[in-house]
Amino acid sequence: MALVLNYAARSDPGLVRQNNEDSLYAGARLVAVADGMGGHAAGEVASKVVIGALAPLDDHALSGDPVERLRTAVESGNAAITELTAANPALGSMGTTLTALLFGGEWVASLNIGDSRTYLLRGGELTQVTKDDSFVQFLVDAGHITPEQAKTHPRRSIVLRVLTGESGIEPTMHVRLAQAGDRFLLCSDGLSDVVEFDAIARAMRENDVETCADALIRLALDGGGPDNVTVIVADVVDDGTVARSRAFSAPTELISPVATPSPRRSRFPVWALVLLVLVLCVGVGLAAWATWW
């Protein structure tokens, strides 16, 4: 039995943003979502450049180490950002998150950097495959705040690691066995920051990928649509049960009313994070910091 991906992809600017800085790619072997940042369309450039660097992975028969193939493609995209910012200083603040899956039939390799996410629905249970590279996730891991507190923390928009053209930024990568019936969700934070986990899980149990993707976008818009929202829903299926979908490149347009803007995400240097932690520990004490920094 040959396993293939059956997928649906959607992207919407949301109810507040004028432009869409998210980019995506969905094909037979590769699905990926990137969420750009930087302002003045710089974020849109960064996300498109990185997605463009990964896209050739979908065009060739898979051979060799999938993790190394993903790493090489990401390095190429990051180098392209370096070249663009050197040629155009106005783009100097741009960067992008990235979450991607490279599918090889019996296995799937996952990649993540930033706070765009990948989820897996298997046996009716939804799990988050990736971990956010965010300040609030750092606090949760350290035991200073709870996941519930992270949702409303004043520094929840700070992302610690993104692709900015700087060297030495390593994404998190894993390889796992694929099973018929697996359903993956890749999304930008325009979904995960707005829609509760249980609501995402219910939508993920929709019968087909098209209905599921539409339902997820609608949930984000019904939640106020404060940010661009992008989703890819990909099912692992027997090749004999479904025709392969065509790769998706253009965003879906949905007309919606205006809502209140949400805070923009910002990059936070690691050295500044370390300094901040030291100051807080010495000057205020961990107990006060855990209550609300």
Tab-separated table of C-alpha atoms in Angstrom, residues 1 3 20 31 45-46 53 77 95 108 124 133 136 150 157 159 161 168 188 198 202 215 221 269 283 291:
chain	number	residue	atom	x	y	z
A	1	MET	CA	0.000	0.000	0.000
A	3	LEU	CA	0.730	6.306	1.170
A	20	ASN	CA	-0.939	39.098	4.221
A	31	VAL	CA	3.669	21.235	3.017
A	45	VAL	CA	9.154	39.108	1.366
A	46	ALA	CA	10.874	37.006	4.036
A	53	ALA	CA	13.719	27.848	-1.036
A	77	GLY	CA	16.332	30.493	2.306
A	95	GLY	CA	12.229	37.698	9.403
A	108	VAL	CA	7.415	12.322	7.612
A	124	GLY	CA	-9.078	10.791	17.207
A	133	ASP	CA	10.147	29.353	20.147
A	136	VAL	CA	6.003	32.673	27.116
A	150	ALA	CA	0.700	32.303	28.750
A	157	SER	CA	3.998	38.276	21.194
A	159	VAL	CA	9.319	35.249	19.434
A	161	ARG	CA	13.934	32.411	17.192
A	168	GLY	CA	23.707	29.776	13.415
A	188	SER	CA	0.301	30.381	11.572
A	198	ASP	CA	-10.475	22.036	21.919
A	202	ARG	CA	-13.293	19.499	16.918
A	215	ALA	CA	-13.864	25.520	9.329
A	221	LEU	CA	-12.314	35.042	11.776
A	269	PRO	CA	17.566	38.660	21.248
A	283	GLY	CA	16.029	42.362	41.828
A	291	THR	CA	3.017	36.078	39.446
